């Protein structure tokens, strides 16, 4: 069979329309997942994910585990959120068949603290931290996007202060951040780019939604530059 130019025209138009409808449907789907991680502990990750579009159609949940010190992805696991839970039925989440419970081989990832993120329909719906020294109930709350810059003990970055912070501590890499204490009070733990920092310094140029991250050398501050990143409150 050969197609006339007119037929080809019509066919490509129809295909384009179908593609639009398909992507449109995906977008609607992506916006309709809700859920949470209830626990991340030594055995695994438990929670629920509800399909707001089709209540009894279980969602596939992707669990992404990232080493918080290195920022490297340790694992990506998938599971179906289709487990019955009475409490979920009581909350009016369909018939309550939207729980998930996935075992996680933490030992195989080595030492450290891990960021656990869950996705359904391409959308991240919950985040938790798990690891040594992190309470199981610890939860991250997004503070939104901050402007982040970097500084070091050199004269150009810190004047005559060197590594001394305004709270009297000695600044440490992967630990110290300089903040506007009116926005982030001293002592607050903030996760940026997978690393947990403590707000313990301030600088004249750090105002509002701006965080200055401490590094050991000026070279590192240069390569960090300026980045707009999501900051999380570690509770
Ligand atoms: Zn410097």
mmCIF file of C-alpha atoms and ligand atoms in Angstrom:
data_model
loop_
_atom_site.group_PDB
_atom_site.id
_atom_site.type_symbol
_atom_site.label_atom_id
_atom_site.label_comp_id
_atom_site.label_asym_id
_atom_site.label_seq_id
_atom_site.Cartn_x
_atom_site.Cartn_y
_atom_site.Cartn_z
ATOM 1 C CA UNK A 1 0.000 0.000 0.000
ATOM 2 C CA UNK A 2 1.268 3.452 -0.832
ATOM 3 C CA UNK A 3 0.014 6.587 0.775
ATOM 4 C CA UNK A 4 -0.834 9.813 -0.980
ATOM 5 C CA UNK A 5 0.740 13.004 0.348
ATOM 6 C CA UNK A 6 -2.619 13.980 1.757
ATOM 7 C CA UNK A 7 -2.982 10.684 3.646
ATOM 8 C CA UNK A 8 0.553 10.997 5.069
ATOM 9 C CA UNK A 9 -0.280 14.516 6.190
ATOM 10 C CA UNK A 10 -3.424 13.340 7.926
ATOM 11 C CA UNK A 11 -1.625 10.374 9.518
ATOM 12 C CA UNK A 12 1.242 12.438 10.968
ATOM 13 C CA UNK A 13 -1.297 14.916 12.314
ATOM 14 C CA UNK A 14 -3.187 12.115 14.025
ATOM 15 C CA UNK A 15 0.021 10.637 15.465
ATOM 16 C CA UNK A 16 1.059 14.021 16.804
ATOM 17 C CA UNK A 17 -2.354 14.437 18.413
ATOM 18 C CA UNK A 18 -2.080 10.975 19.996
ATOM 19 C CA UNK A 19 1.389 11.810 21.351
ATOM 20 C CA UNK A 20 0.033 15.012 22.901
ATOM 21 C CA UNK A 21 -2.858 13.165 24.500
ATOM 22 C CA UNK A 22 -0.474 10.509 25.807
ATOM 23 C CA UNK A 23 1.950 12.996 27.369
ATOM 24 C CA UNK A 24 -0.989 14.969 28.717
ATOM 25 C CA UNK A 25 -2.315 11.840 30.411
ATOM 26 C CA UNK A 26 1.143 11.125 31.877
ATOM 27 C CA UNK A 27 1.351 14.632 33.317
ATOM 28 C CA UNK A 28 -2.045 14.347 34.939
ATOM 29 C CA UNK A 29 -1.025 10.981 36.325
ATOM 30 C CA UNK A 30 2.240 12.386 37.678
ATOM 31 C CA UNK A 31 0.415 15.110 39.567
ATOM 32 C CA UNK A 32 -1.969 12.667 41.194
ATOM 33 C CA UNK A 33 0.264 10.612 43.466
ATOM 34 C CA UNK A 34 0.336 11.285 47.178
ATOM 35 C CA UNK A 35 2.080 9.400 49.951
ATOM 36 C CA UNK A 36 4.719 9.304 52.636
ATOM 37 C CA UNK A 37 7.582 7.240 54.068
ATOM 38 C CA UNK A 38 6.446 6.214 57.554
ATOM 39 C CA UNK A 39 9.678 4.520 58.582
ATOM 40 C CA UNK A 40 13.177 3.923 57.315
ATOM 41 C CA UNK A 41 14.901 1.539 59.739
ATOM 42 C CA UNK A 42 17.419 -1.322 59.801
ATOM 43 C CA UNK A 43 15.104 -3.687 57.917
ATOM 44 C CA UNK A 44 13.785 -1.429 55.221
ATOM 45 C CA UNK A 45 11.458 1.329 54.143
ATOM 46 C CA UNK A 46 7.718 1.409 54.800
ATOM 47 C CA UNK A 47 5.032 3.845 53.776
ATOM 48 C CA UNK A 48 2.172 4.369 51.398
ATOM 49 C CA UNK A 49 1.495 5.862 47.969
ATOM 50 C CA UNK A 50 -2.021 6.569 46.814
ATOM 51 C CA UNK A 51 -3.219 6.899 43.244
ATOM 52 C CA UNK A 52 -5.627 9.844 43.333
ATOM 53 C CA UNK A 53 -6.602 9.319 39.694
ATOM 54 C CA UNK A 54 -7.507 5.636 39.912
ATOM 55 C CA UNK A 55 -7.946 4.709 43.550
ATOM 56 C CA UNK A 56 -7.613 0.949 43.116
ATOM 57 C CA UNK A 57 -4.779 1.033 40.589
ATOM 58 C CA UNK A 58 -1.613 0.439 42.672
ATOM 59 C CA UNK A 59 1.314 2.761 42.020
ATOM 60 C CA UNK A 60 4.830 1.585 41.371
ATOM 61 C CA UNK A 61 7.129 3.165 43.954
ATOM 62 C CA UNK A 62 10.778 3.808 43.184
ATOM 63 C CA UNK A 63 13.048 4.074 46.235
ATOM 64 C CA UNK A 64 16.298 5.941 45.564
ATOM 65 C CA UNK A 65 19.010 5.624 48.211
ATOM 66 C CA UNK A 66 21.866 8.118 48.203
ATOM 67 C CA UNK A 67 24.983 8.169 50.384
ATOM 68 C CA UNK A 68 24.674 11.567 52.016
ATOM 69 C CA UNK A 69 28.401 12.184 52.390
ATOM 70 C CA UNK A 70 29.458 11.304 48.852
ATOM 71 C CA UNK A 71 26.215 12.160 47.059
ATOM 72 C CA UNK A 72 26.520 8.833 45.176
ATOM 73 C CA UNK A 73 23.419 6.759 44.484
ATOM 74 C CA UNK A 74 23.744 3.560 46.522
ATOM 75 C CA UNK A 75 20.681 1.802 45.149
ATOM 76 C CA UNK A 76 17.399 2.124 43.294
ATOM 77 C CA UNK A 77 14.656 -0.283 44.285
ATOM 78 C CA UNK A 78 11.087 -0.605 43.062
ATOM 79 C CA UNK A 79 7.986 -2.037 44.651
ATOM 80 C CA UNK A 80 4.202 -1.936 44.254
ATOM 81 C CA UNK A 81 2.187 0.091 46.738
ATOM 82 C CA UNK A 82 -0.608 -2.475 46.995
ATOM 83 C CA UNK A 83 -0.423 -3.750 50.596
ATOM 84 C CA UNK A 84 -3.633 -3.495 52.619
ATOM 85 C CA UNK A 85 -3.460 -1.334 55.737
ATOM 86 C CA UNK A 86 -6.421 -0.719 57.981
ATOM 87 C CA UNK A 87 -5.234 2.782 58.939
ATOM 88 C CA UNK A 88 -5.077 3.794 55.273
ATOM 89 C CA UNK A 89 -8.619 2.528 54.611
ATOM 90 C CA UNK A 90 -9.733 4.490 57.689
ATOM 91 C CA UNK A 91 -8.115 7.636 56.225
ATOM 92 C CA UNK A 92 -10.296 7.191 53.135
ATOM 93 C CA UNK A 93 -7.431 6.207 50.831
ATOM 94 C CA UNK A 94 -9.502 3.963 48.556
ATOM 95 C CA UNK A 95 -9.903 0.514 50.032
ATOM 96 C CA UNK A 96 -6.587 0.878 51.887
ATOM 97 C CA UNK A 97 -4.554 -1.220 49.434
ATOM 98 C CA UNK A 98 -1.774 1.315 48.958
ATOM 99 C CA UNK A 99 0.880 0.443 51.551
ATOM 100 C CA UNK A 100 4.406 -0.647 50.714
ATOM 101 C CA UNK A 101 7.147 -2.374 52.676
ATOM 102 C CA UNK A 102 10.471 -2.944 50.974
ATOM 103 C CA UNK A 103 13.510 -4.561 52.544
ATOM 104 C CA UNK A 104 16.770 -2.691 52.056
ATOM 105 C CA UNK A 105 20.247 -4.331 52.154
ATOM 106 C CA UNK A 106 21.891 -1.432 54.028
ATOM 107 C CA UNK A 107 25.038 -3.495 54.869
ATOM 108 C CA UNK A 108 25.874 -3.760 51.179
ATOM 109 C CA UNK A 109 26.078 0.049 50.900
ATOM 110 C CA UNK A 110 28.825 0.390 53.521
ATOM 111 C CA UNK A 111 29.029 2.871 56.390
ATOM 112 C CA UNK A 112 27.302 6.197 56.508
ATOM 113 C CA UNK A 113 24.023 8.014 56.461
ATOM 114 C CA UNK A 114 21.663 7.587 53.560
ATOM 115 C CA UNK A 115 19.036 9.785 52.026
ATOM 116 C CA UNK A 116 15.922 7.797 51.111
ATOM 117 C CA UNK A 117 13.669 9.316 48.464
ATOM 118 C CA UNK A 118 10.477 7.759 47.120
ATOM 119 C CA UNK A 119 8.946 8.476 43.729
ATOM 120 C CA UNK A 120 5.621 7.526 42.140
ATOM 121 C CA UNK A 121 4.518 8.567 38.671
ATOM 122 C CA UNK A 122 7.842 10.382 38.254
ATOM 123 C CA UNK A 123 7.120 12.607 41.257
ATOM 124 C CA UNK A 124 9.044 12.589 44.540
ATOM 125 C CA UNK A 125 6.566 12.261 47.373
ATOM 126 C CA UNK A 126 8.654 11.717 50.493
ATOM 127 C CA UNK A 127 12.203 11.899 51.857
ATOM 128 C CA UNK A 128 13.861 10.475 54.954
ATOM 129 C CA UNK A 129 17.340 9.929 56.307
ATOM 130 C CA UNK A 130 18.623 6.636 57.601
ATOM 131 C CA UNK A 131 22.005 5.750 59.067
ATOM 132 C CA UNK A 132 24.279 5.747 62.072
ATOM 133 C CA UNK A 133 23.597 8.622 64.422
ATOM 134 C CA UNK A 134 20.371 9.564 62.700
ATOM 135 C CA UNK A 135 17.214 8.926 64.690
ATOM 136 C CA UNK A 136 14.788 6.616 62.890
ATOM 137 C CA UNK A 137 12.052 9.204 63.198
ATOM 138 C CA UNK A 138 14.189 11.857 61.549
ATOM 139 C CA UNK A 139 12.388 13.589 58.756
ATOM 140 C CA UNK A 140 13.482 16.140 56.249
ATOM 141 C CA UNK A 141 11.379 19.156 55.482
ATOM 142 C CA UNK A 142 12.082 21.193 52.389
ATOM 143 C CA UNK A 143 12.815 24.870 53.063
ATOM 144 C CA UNK A 144 12.713 25.614 49.363
ATOM 145 C CA UNK A 145 15.442 26.721 47.011
ATOM 146 C CA UNK A 146 18.328 28.716 48.470
ATOM 147 C CA UNK A 147 21.133 30.592 46.773
ATOM 148 C CA UNK A 148 24.293 28.843 47.944
ATOM 149 C CA UNK A 149 27.864 30.091 47.716
ATOM 150 C CA UNK A 150 31.135 28.907 49.237
ATOM 151 C CA UNK A 151 33.793 30.382 51.507
ATOM 152 C CA UNK A 152 37.066 29.315 53.097
ATOM 153 C CA UNK A 153 39.378 30.590 55.906
ATOM 154 C CA UNK A 154 41.400 32.775 53.489
ATOM 155 C CA UNK A 155 41.612 36.545 53.955
ATOM 156 C CA UNK A 156 39.542 37.180 50.828
ATOM 157 C CA UNK A 157 36.646 35.038 52.109
ATOM 158 C CA UNK A 158 36.859 35.511 55.880
ATOM 159 C CA UNK A 159 38.841 38.691 56.483
ATOM 160 C CA UNK A 160 40.895 38.204 59.619
ATOM 161 C CA UNK A 161 38.555 35.643 61.110
ATOM 162 C CA UNK A 162 40.154 32.582 59.517
ATOM 163 C CA UNK A 163 38.267 29.470 60.494
ATOM 164 C CA UNK A 164 36.649 31.015 63.579
ATOM 165 C CA UNK A 165 32.878 31.232 63.321
ATOM 166 C CA UNK A 166 30.618 33.880 64.830
ATOM 167 C CA UNK A 167 29.332 31.314 67.341
ATOM 168 C CA UNK A 168 32.888 30.618 68.583
ATOM 169 C CA UNK A 169 33.413 27.240 66.937
ATOM 170 C CA UNK A 170 36.158 26.311 64.492
ATOM 171 C CA UNK A 171 34.644 25.928 61.044
ATOM 172 C CA UNK A 172 34.788 22.453 59.503
ATOM 173 C CA UNK A 173 34.243 21.337 55.922
ATOM 174 C CA UNK A 174 31.089 19.239 55.338
ATOM 175 C CA UNK A 175 29.734 20.712 58.575
ATOM 176 C CA UNK A 176 29.749 24.494 58.832
ATOM 177 C CA UNK A 177 27.409 26.834 56.998
ATOM 178 C CA UNK A 178 27.036 30.562 57.294
ATOM 179 C CA UNK A 179 23.442 31.781 57.371
ATOM 180 C CA UNK A 180 21.190 34.721 58.031
ATOM 181 C CA UNK A 181 20.137 33.775 61.588
ATOM 182 C CA UNK A 182 16.805 35.574 61.086
ATOM 183 C CA UNK A 183 15.996 32.981 58.398
ATOM 184 C CA UNK A 184 17.877 29.955 59.788
ATOM 185 C CA UNK A 185 18.557 30.085 63.557
ATOM 186 C CA UNK A 186 22.020 29.041 64.808
ATOM 187 C CA UNK A 187 22.276 25.342 65.569
ATOM 188 C CA UNK A 188 19.785 24.334 62.856
ATOM 189 C CA UNK A 189 20.811 21.281 60.855
ATOM 190 C CA UNK A 190 20.320 21.742 57.139
ATOM 191 C CA UNK A 191 20.854 19.229 54.368
ATOM 192 C CA UNK A 192 22.193 20.571 51.087
ATOM 193 C CA UNK A 193 23.340 18.403 48.168
ATOM 194 C CA UNK A 194 23.028 15.325 50.400
ATOM 195 C CA UNK A 195 25.288 16.636 53.202
ATOM 196 C CA UNK A 196 24.039 17.633 56.649
ATOM 197 C CA UNK A 197 25.442 20.969 57.829
ATOM 198 C CA UNK A 198 25.019 22.966 61.012
ATOM 199 C CA UNK A 199 24.234 26.681 60.955
ATOM 200 C CA UNK A 200 27.009 28.176 63.092
ATOM 201 C CA UNK A 201 28.362 31.164 61.246
ATOM 202 C CA UNK A 202 27.151 34.374 59.695
ATOM 203 C CA UNK A 203 28.579 36.785 57.183
ATOM 204 C CA UNK A 204 27.805 40.342 56.191
ATOM 205 C CA UNK A 205 26.851 39.267 52.684
ATOM 206 C CA UNK A 206 24.643 36.371 53.762
ATOM 207 C CA UNK A 207 21.082 37.656 53.849
ATOM 208 C CA UNK A 208 17.681 36.027 53.415
ATOM 209 C CA UNK A 209 17.499 32.773 51.468
ATOM 210 C CA UNK A 210 21.251 32.547 51.036
ATOM 211 C CA UNK A 211 23.606 29.969 52.568
ATOM 212 C CA UNK A 212 27.405 30.227 52.449
ATOM 213 C CA UNK A 213 29.052 26.790 52.688
ATOM 214 C CA UNK A 214 32.449 26.380 54.361
ATOM 215 C CA UNK A 215 35.275 24.661 52.462
ATOM 216 C CA UNK A 216 38.916 24.142 53.461
ATOM 217 C CA UNK A 217 40.510 25.739 50.428
ATOM 218 C CA UNK A 218 39.844 28.645 48.149
ATOM 219 C CA UNK A 219 40.124 26.352 45.120
ATOM 220 C CA UNK A 220 37.119 24.412 46.346
ATOM 221 C CA UNK A 221 35.083 27.583 46.840
ATOM 222 C CA UNK A 222 35.952 28.598 43.258
ATOM 223 C CA UNK A 223 34.769 25.290 41.836
ATOM 224 C CA UNK A 224 31.586 25.430 43.893
ATOM 225 C CA UNK A 225 30.673 28.863 42.594
ATOM 226 C CA UNK A 226 27.023 29.796 43.007
ATOM 227 C CA UNK A 227 24.288 27.175 43.000
ATOM 228 C CA UNK A 228 20.558 27.432 43.546
ATOM 229 C CA UNK A 229 19.668 24.276 45.473
ATOM 230 C CA UNK A 230 16.885 22.893 47.615
ATOM 231 C CA UNK A 231 17.689 23.027 51.341
ATOM 232 C CA UNK A 232 16.137 20.579 53.801
ATOM 233 C CA UNK A 233 15.562 21.025 57.500
ATOM 234 C CA UNK A 234 16.791 17.944 59.405
ATOM 235 C CA UNK A 235 14.404 17.486 62.304
HETATM 236 ZN ZN1 LIG B 1 38.728 31.769 50.294
#
